[in-house]
Amino acid sequence: MDDDAVLFRAISDATRRTILDELTERDGQTLFEICGRLAMKHGSTSSRQAISQHLAVLEDAGLLRTRREGRYKFHHIDTRPLCSIAERWPTREEPDP
């Protein structure tokens, strides 16, 4: 799959977009923290395994970086891959009527 296809697949899912929103609000969360925020703020009933799979898709698309500290794995948003969308379809100024 090409990079754009992987990126579009990653952001096509509402849960993954919500995860990115939560990481934008508070970066560097563990899986436990992300699951808690999704459950409390968004009423998510997804299992830890399902959320972990969503995180893997986001990481494969380059939208997520992880770092380990001891037994904890912290997730950080990386929006650089989204630049390819803006470059592909740049915003154009509308002419004034």
C-alpha positions as a printed Julia matrix, in Angstrom:
97×3 Matrix{Float64}:
   0.0    0.0    0.0
   1.37   3.46  -0.8
   1.97   6.01   1.94
  -1.09   8.1    1.09
  -3.35   5.04   1.18
  -2.0    4.07   4.6
  -2.5    7.64   5.85
  -6.06   7.9    4.53
  -6.94   4.49   5.97
  -5.6    5.59   9.35
  -7.67   8.78   9.5
 -10.79   7.22   7.98
 -11.84   5.7   11.3
 -13.7    7.86  13.85
 -12.06   6.16  16.84
  -8.59   6.81  15.45
  -9.47  10.45  14.82
 -10.7   10.7   18.42
  -7.44   9.19  19.66
  -5.53  11.83  17.68
  -7.79  14.53  19.17
  -7.02  13.26  22.67
  -3.28  13.19  21.98
  -3.5   16.73  20.61
  -5.15  17.79  23.86
  -2.67  15.87  26.04
   0.33  14.32  24.33
   2.41  11.45  25.71
  -0.29   9.14  27.08
  -0.09   5.45  27.88
  -2.58   2.92  26.53
  -4.3    2.9   29.92
  -4.71   6.69  29.87
  -6.0    6.72  26.3
  -8.55   4.0   27.08
  -9.7    5.91  30.16
 -10.12   9.19  28.28
 -12.02   7.49  25.45
 -14.35   5.79  27.94
 -14.94   8.83  30.16
 -15.12  11.61  27.57
 -16.51   9.75  24.56
 -18.39   6.79  26.02
 -16.18   4.32  24.17
 -16.68   0.67  25.0
 -13.71  -0.5   22.94
 -11.41  -3.01  24.6
  -7.76  -2.27  25.38
  -6.85  -4.69  22.59
  -9.01  -2.79  20.07
  -7.49   0.55  21.11
  -4.03  -0.99  20.88
  -4.79  -2.08  17.31
  -5.96   1.44  16.45
  -2.71   2.81  17.87
  -0.74   0.38  15.7
  -2.55   1.61  12.57
  -1.78   5.23  13.52
   1.86   4.33  14.16
   2.14   2.52  10.81
   0.83   5.68   9.12
   3.47   7.76  10.91
   0.87   9.73  12.86
   2.08   8.36  16.16
   5.49   7.91  17.76
   6.07   5.84  20.85
   8.72   5.84  23.52
   9.33   3.39  26.33
  10.18   4.25  29.9
  10.54   1.13  31.97
   7.39  -0.89  31.5
   5.38   2.06  30.17
   4.9    2.97  26.53
   4.01   6.59  25.82
   2.23   7.66  22.63
   2.94  10.99  20.94
   1.1   12.52  18.0
   3.13  13.38  14.9
   1.19  15.46  12.36
   3.98  15.7    9.78
   2.46  13.03   7.51
  -0.67  15.19   7.2
   1.38  17.78   5.31
   1.22  15.53   2.26
  -2.55  16.08   2.14
  -2.17  19.87   2.22
   0.56  19.68  -0.42
  -1.55  17.42  -2.63
  -4.6   19.68  -2.46
  -3.42  23.16  -1.51
  -5.89  25.73  -0.27
  -6.73  28.34  -2.84
  -7.95  31.82  -2.16
 -11.46  32.48  -3.44
 -11.63  35.6   -5.64
 -13.71  38.39  -4.16
 -17.03  38.87  -6.01
